[in-house]
PDB file of C-alpha atoms and ligand atoms in Angstrom:
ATOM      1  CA  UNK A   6     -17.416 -14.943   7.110  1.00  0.00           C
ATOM      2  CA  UNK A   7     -16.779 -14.490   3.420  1.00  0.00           C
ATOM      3  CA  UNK A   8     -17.389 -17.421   0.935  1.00  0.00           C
ATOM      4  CA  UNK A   9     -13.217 -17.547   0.283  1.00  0.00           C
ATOM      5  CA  UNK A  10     -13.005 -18.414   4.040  1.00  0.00           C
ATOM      6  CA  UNK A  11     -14.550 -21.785   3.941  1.00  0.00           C
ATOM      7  CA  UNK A  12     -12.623 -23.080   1.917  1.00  0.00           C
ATOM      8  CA  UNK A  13      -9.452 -22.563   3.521  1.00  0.00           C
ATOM      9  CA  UNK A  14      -8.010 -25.568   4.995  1.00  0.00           C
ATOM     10  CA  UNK A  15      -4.417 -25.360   6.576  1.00  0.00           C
ATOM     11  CA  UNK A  16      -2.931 -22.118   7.615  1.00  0.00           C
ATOM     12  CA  UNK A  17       0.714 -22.160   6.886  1.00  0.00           C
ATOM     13  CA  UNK A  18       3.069 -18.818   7.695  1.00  0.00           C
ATOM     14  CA  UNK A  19       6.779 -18.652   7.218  1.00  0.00           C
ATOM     15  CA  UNK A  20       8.968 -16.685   9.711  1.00  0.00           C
ATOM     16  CA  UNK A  21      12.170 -14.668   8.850  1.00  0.00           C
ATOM     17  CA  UNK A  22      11.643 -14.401   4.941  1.00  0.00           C
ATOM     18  CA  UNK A  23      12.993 -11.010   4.783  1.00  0.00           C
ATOM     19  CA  UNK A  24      16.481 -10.383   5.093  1.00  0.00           C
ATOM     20  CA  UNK A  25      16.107  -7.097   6.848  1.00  0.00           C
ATOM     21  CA  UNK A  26      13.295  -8.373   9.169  1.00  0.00           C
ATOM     22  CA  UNK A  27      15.293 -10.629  10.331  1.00  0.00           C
ATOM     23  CA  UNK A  28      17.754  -8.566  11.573  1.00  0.00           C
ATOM     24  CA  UNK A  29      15.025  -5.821  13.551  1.00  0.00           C
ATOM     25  CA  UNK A  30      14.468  -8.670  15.716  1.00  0.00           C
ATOM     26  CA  UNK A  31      17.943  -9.928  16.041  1.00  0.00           C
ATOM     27  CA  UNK A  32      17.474 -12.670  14.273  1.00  0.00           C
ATOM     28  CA  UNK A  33      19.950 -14.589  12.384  1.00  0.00           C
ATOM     29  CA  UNK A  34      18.827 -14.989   8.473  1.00  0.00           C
ATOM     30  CA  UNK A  35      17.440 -18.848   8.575  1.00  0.00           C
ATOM     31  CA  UNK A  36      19.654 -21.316   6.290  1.00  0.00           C
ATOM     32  CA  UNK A  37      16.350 -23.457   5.064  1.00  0.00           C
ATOM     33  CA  UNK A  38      12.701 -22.471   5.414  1.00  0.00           C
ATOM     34  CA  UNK A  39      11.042 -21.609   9.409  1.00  0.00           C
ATOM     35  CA  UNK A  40       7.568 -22.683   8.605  1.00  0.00           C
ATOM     36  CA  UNK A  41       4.432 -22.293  11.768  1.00  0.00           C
ATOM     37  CA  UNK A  42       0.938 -22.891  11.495  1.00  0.00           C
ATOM     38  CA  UNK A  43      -2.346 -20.899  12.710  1.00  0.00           C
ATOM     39  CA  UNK A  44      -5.571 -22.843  13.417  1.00  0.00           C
ATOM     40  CA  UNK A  45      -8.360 -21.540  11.103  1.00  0.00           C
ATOM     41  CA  UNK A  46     -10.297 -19.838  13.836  1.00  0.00           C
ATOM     42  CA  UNK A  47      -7.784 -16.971  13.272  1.00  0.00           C
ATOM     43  CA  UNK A  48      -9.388 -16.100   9.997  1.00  0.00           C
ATOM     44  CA  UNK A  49     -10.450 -13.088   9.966  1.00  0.00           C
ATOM     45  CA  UNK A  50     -11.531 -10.270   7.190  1.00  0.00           C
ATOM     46  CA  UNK A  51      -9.670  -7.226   6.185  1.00  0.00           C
ATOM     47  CA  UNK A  52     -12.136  -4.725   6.772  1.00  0.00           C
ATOM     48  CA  UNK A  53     -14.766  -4.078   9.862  1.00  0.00           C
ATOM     49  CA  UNK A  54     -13.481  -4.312  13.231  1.00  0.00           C
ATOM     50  CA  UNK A  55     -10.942  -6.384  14.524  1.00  0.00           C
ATOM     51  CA  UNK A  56     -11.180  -7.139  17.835  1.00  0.00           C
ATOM     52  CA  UNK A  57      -7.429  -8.079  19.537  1.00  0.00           C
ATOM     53  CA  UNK A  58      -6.613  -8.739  23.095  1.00  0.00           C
ATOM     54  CA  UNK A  59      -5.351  -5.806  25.633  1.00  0.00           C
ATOM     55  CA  UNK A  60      -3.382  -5.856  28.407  1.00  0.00           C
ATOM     56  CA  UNK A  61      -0.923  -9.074  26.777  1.00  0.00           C
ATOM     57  CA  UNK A  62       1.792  -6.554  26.011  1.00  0.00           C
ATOM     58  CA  UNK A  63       2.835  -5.235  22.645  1.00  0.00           C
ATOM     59  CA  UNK A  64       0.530  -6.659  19.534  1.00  0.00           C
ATOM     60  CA  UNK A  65       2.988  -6.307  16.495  1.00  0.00           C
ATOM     61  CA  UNK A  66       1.415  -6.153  12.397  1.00  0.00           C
ATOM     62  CA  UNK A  67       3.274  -7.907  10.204  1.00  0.00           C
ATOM     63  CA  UNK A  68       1.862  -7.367   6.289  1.00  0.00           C
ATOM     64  CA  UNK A  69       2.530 -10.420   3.859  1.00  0.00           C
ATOM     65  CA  UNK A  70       1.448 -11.722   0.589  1.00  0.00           C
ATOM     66  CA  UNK A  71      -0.647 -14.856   0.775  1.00  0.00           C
ATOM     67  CA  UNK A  72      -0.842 -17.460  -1.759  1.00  0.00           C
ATOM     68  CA  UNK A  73      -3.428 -20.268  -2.344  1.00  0.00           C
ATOM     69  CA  UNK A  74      -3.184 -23.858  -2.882  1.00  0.00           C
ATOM     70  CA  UNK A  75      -4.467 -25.133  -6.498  1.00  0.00           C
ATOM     71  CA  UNK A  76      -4.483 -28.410  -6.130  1.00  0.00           C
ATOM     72  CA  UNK A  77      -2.235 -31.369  -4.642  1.00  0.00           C
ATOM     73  CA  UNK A  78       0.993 -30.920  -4.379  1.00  0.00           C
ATOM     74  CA  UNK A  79       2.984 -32.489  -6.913  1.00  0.00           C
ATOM     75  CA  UNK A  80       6.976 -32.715  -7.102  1.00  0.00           C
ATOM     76  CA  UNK A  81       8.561 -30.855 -10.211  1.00  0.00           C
ATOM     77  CA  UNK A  82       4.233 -29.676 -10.909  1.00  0.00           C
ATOM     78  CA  UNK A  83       4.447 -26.076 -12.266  1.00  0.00           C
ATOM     79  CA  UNK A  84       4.256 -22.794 -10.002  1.00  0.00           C
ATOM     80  CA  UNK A  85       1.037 -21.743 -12.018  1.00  0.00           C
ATOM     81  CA  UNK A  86      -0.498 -25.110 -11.590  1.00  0.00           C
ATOM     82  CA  UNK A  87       0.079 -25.401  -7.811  1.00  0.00           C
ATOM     83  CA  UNK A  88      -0.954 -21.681  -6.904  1.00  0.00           C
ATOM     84  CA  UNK A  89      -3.907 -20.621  -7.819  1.00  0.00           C
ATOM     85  CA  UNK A  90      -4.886 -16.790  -5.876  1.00  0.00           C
ATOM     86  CA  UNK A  91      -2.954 -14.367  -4.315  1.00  0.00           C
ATOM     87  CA  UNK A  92      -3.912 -11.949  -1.075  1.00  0.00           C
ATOM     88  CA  UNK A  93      -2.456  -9.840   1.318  1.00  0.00           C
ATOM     89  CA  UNK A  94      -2.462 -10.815   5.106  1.00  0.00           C
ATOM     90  CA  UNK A  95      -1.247  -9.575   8.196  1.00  0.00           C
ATOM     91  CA  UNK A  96       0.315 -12.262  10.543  1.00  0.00           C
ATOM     92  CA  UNK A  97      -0.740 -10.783  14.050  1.00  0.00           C
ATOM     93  CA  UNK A  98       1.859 -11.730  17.082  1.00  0.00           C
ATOM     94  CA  UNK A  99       1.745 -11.037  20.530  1.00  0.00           C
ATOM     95  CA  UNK A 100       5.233  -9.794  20.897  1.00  0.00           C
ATOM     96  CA  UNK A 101       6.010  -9.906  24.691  1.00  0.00           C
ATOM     97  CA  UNK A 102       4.076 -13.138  24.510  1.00  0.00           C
ATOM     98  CA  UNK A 103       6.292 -15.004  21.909  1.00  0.00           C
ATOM     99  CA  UNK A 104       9.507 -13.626  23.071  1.00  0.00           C
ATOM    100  CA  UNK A 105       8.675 -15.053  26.592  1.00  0.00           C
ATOM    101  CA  UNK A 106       7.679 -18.139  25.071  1.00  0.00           C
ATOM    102  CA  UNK A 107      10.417 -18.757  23.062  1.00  0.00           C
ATOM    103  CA  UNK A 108      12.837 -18.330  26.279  1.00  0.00           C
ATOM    104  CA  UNK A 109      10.910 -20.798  27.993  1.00  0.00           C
ATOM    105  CA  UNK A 110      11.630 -22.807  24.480  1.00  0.00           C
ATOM    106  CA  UNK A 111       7.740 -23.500  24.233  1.00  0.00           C
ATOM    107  CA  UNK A 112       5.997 -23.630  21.138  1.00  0.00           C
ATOM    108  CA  UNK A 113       4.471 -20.170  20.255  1.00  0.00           C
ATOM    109  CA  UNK A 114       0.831 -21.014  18.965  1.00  0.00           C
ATOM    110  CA  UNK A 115      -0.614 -18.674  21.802  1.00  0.00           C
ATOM    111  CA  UNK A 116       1.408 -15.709  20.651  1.00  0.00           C
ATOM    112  CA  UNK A 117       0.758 -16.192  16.561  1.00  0.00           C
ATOM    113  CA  UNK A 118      -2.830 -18.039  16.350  1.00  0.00           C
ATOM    114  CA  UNK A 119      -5.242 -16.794  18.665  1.00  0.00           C
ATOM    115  CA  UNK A 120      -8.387 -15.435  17.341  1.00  0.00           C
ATOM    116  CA  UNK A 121      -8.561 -12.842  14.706  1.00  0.00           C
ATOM    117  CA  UNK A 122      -4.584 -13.215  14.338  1.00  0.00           C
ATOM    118  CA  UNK A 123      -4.878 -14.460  10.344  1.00  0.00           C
ATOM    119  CA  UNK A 124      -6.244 -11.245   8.607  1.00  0.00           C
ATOM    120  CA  UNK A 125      -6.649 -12.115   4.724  1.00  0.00           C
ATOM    121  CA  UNK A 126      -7.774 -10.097   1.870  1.00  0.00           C
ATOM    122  CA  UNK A 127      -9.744 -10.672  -1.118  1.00  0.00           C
ATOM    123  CA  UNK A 128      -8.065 -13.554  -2.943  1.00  0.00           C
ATOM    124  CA  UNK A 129      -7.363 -12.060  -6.767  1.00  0.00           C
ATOM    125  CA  UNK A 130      -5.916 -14.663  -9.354  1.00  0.00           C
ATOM    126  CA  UNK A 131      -2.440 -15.783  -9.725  1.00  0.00           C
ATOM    127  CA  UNK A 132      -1.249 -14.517 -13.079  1.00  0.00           C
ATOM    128  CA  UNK A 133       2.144 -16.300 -12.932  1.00  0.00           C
ATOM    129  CA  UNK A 134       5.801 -16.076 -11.127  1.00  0.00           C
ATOM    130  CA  UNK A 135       6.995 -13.342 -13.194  1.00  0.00           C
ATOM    131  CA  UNK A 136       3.696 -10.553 -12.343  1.00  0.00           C
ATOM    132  CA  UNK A 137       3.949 -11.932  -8.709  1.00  0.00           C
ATOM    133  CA  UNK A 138       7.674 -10.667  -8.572  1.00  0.00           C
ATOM    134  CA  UNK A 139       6.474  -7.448  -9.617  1.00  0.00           C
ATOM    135  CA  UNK A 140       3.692  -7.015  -6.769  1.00  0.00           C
ATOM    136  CA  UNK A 141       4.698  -4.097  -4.483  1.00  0.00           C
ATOM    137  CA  UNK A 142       2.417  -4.220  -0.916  1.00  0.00           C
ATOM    138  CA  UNK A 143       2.493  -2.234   2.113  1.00  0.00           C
ATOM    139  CA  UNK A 144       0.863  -1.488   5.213  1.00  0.00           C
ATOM    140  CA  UNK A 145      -0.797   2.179   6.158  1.00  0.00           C
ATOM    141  CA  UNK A 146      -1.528   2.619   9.627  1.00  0.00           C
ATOM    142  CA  UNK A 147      -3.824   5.737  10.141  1.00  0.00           C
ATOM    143  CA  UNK A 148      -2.733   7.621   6.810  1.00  0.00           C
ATOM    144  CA  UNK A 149       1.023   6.552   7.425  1.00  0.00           C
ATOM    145  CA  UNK A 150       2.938   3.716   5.372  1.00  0.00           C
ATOM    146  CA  UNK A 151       4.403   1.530   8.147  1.00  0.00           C
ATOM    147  CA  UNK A 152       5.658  -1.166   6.217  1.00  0.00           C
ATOM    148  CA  UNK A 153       6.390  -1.842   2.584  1.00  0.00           C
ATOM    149  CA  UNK A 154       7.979  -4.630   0.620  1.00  0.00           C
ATOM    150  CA  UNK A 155       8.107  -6.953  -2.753  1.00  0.00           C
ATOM    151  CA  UNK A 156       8.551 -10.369  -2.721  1.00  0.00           C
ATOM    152  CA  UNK A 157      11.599 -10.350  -5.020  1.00  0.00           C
ATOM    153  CA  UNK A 158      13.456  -9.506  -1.626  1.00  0.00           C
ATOM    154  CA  UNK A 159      12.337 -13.586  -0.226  1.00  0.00           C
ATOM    155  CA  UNK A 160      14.928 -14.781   0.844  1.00  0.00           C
ATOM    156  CA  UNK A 161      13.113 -18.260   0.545  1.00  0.00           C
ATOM    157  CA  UNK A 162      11.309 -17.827  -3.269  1.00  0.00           C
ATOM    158  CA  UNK A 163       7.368 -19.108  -3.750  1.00  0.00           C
ATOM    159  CA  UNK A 164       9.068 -22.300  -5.409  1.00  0.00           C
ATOM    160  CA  UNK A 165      10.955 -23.392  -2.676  1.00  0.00           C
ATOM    161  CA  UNK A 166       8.564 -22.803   0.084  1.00  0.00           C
ATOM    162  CA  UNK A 167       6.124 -24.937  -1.658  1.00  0.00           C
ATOM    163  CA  UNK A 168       8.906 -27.421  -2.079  1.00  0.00           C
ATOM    164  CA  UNK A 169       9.425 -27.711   1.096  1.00  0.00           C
ATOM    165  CA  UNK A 170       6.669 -27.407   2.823  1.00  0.00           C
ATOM    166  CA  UNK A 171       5.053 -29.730   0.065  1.00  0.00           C
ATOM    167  CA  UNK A 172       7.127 -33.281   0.909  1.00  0.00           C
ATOM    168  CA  UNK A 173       6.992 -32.692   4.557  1.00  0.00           C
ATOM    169  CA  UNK A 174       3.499 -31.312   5.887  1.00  0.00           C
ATOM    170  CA  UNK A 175       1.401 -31.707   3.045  1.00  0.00           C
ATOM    171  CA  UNK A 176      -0.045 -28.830   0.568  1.00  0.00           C
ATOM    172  CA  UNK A 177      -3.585 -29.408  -0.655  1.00  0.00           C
ATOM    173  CA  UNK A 178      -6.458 -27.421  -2.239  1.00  0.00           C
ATOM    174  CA  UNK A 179      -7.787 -24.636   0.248  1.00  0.00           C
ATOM    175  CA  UNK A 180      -4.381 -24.258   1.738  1.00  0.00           C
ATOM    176  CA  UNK A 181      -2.628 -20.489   2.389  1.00  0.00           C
ATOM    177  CA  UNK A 182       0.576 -19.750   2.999  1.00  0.00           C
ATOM    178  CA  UNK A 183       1.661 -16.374   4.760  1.00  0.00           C
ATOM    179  CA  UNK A 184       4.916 -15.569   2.644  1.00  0.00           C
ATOM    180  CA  UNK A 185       6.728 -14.068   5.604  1.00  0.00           C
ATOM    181  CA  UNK A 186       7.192  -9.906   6.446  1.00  0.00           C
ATOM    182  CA  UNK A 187       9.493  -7.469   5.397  1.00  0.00           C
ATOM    183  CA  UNK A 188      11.333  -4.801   7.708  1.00  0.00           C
ATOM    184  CA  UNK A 189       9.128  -2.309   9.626  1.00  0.00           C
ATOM    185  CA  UNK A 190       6.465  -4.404  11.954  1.00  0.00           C
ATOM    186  CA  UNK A 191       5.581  -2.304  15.174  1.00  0.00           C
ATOM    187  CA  UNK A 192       3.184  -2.249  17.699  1.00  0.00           C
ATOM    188  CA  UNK A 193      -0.475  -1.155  17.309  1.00  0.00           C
ATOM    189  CA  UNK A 194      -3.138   0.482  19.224  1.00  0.00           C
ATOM    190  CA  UNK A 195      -6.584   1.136  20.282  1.00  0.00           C
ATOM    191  CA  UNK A 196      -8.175   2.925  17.556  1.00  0.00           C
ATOM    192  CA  UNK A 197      -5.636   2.526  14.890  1.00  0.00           C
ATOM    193  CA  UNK A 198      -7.347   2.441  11.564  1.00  0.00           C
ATOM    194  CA  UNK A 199      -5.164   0.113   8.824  1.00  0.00           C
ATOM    195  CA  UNK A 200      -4.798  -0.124   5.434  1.00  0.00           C
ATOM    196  CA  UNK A 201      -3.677  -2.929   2.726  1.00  0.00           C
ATOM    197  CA  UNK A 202      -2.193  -1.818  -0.390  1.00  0.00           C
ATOM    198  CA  UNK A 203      -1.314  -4.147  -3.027  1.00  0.00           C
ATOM    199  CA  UNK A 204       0.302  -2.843  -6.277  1.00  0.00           C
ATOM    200  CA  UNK A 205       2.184  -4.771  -9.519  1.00  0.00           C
ATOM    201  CA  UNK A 206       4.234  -2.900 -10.999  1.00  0.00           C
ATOM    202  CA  UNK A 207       3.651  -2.006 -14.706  1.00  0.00           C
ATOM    203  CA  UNK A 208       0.411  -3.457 -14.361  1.00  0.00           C
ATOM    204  CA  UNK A 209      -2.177  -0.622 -13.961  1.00  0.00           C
ATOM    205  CA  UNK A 210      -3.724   0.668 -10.811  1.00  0.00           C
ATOM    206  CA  UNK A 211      -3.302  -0.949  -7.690  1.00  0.00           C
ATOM    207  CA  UNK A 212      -6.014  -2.026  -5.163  1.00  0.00           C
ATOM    208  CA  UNK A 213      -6.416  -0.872  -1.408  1.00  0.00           C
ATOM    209  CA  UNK A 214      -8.168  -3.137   0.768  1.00  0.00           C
ATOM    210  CA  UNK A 215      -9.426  -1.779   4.525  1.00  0.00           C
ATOM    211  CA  UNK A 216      -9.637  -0.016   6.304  1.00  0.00           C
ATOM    212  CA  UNK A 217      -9.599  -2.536   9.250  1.00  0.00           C
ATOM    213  CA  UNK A 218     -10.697  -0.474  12.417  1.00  0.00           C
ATOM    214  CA  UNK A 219      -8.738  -1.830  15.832  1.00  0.00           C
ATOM    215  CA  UNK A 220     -10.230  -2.444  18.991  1.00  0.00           C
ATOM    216  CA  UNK A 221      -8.203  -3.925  22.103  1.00  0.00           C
ATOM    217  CA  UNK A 222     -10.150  -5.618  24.867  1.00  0.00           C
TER     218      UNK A 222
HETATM  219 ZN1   ZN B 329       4.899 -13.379   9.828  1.00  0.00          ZN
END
């Protein structure tokens, strides 16, 4: 497990972030922060194989940009001083699972933190709110961009998620926060090779992390 890794404590994710993401699930655009939590066992790298469960119905990708925990959190504390990395993630979900779980009104830990369901890249340093406006990610699946988004489109901004997820659950050192996915997640397969790309704009080349090689068991 890479040296980043250990030292991430809590795993926080925030559902229905993106306007139009929202709606491809039918999902009505949230009116203050929908905030879930993986257990840290679902940490898992963004290259090699990644093992995921077969036969549990359809396994959807959803790409989002991570953010790391400086220090304490602090009210009115500066966005540069609480945040101190930034990565790309994909928040794995056992579709079928979670939808019938959520009928049944039962929490959906089963669906969104099982093993290997917290991919995270390389952690690069957080250069402030107004590059991390400008990043541009997306997800390639076998050649293909699947998904692409920026998180100017949050519907919740960096600032308010930490805000709120500060007061109420706690936001220390070593925690991430999955920022939530854009349009576009879909189901994957056996053999599906993936790509991260991760771009700001104006500000030289971008970086492509991968590939991450699927296997379903
Ligand atoms: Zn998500």
């Amino acid at each position: 497990m890479p040296q980043s890794f250990e030292q991430i404590r809590n795993i926080y994710c925030v559902g229905r972030n993106y306007a139009l993401h929202a709606k491809e699930l039918g999902n009505e655009i949230p009116d203050e922060p929908m905030i879930f939590s993986k257990p840290t066992h679902s940490l898992h790298p963004a290259e090699g194989k990644l093992l995921l469960p077969g036969g549990v119905g359809e396994i959807h990708y959803e790409i989002e940009v991570v953010i790391r925990i400086a220090s304490t959190y602090q009210q009115g504390a500066s966005i540069e001083h609480c945040i101190d990395g930034i990565a790309l993630g994909i928040d794995w979900t056992l579709r079928d699972l979670q939808t019938k779980l959520k009928e049944k009104r039962h929490p959906w830990l089963t669906a969104k933190g099982f093993i290997g369901s917290a991919v995270v890249t390389d952690f690069q340093p957080f250069t402030g709110i107004d590059s991390f406006e400008r990043i541009e990610f997306s997800l390639i699946r076998n050649g293909q961009i699947v998904q692409a988004g920026s998180p100017k489109d949050m519907i919740f901004s960096v600032q308010q998620l930490i805000d709120f997820i500060g007061p109420r659950l706690g936001l220390g050192e070593g925690d991430i926060i999955f920022t939530g996915t854009p349009a576009g997640v879909g189901a994957i397969a056996d053999g599906d090779s993936l790509e991260l790309k991760l771009n700001v704009k104006n500000e030289g080349l971008g970086q492509t992390f991968g590939p991450l090689l699927i296997e379903m068991k």
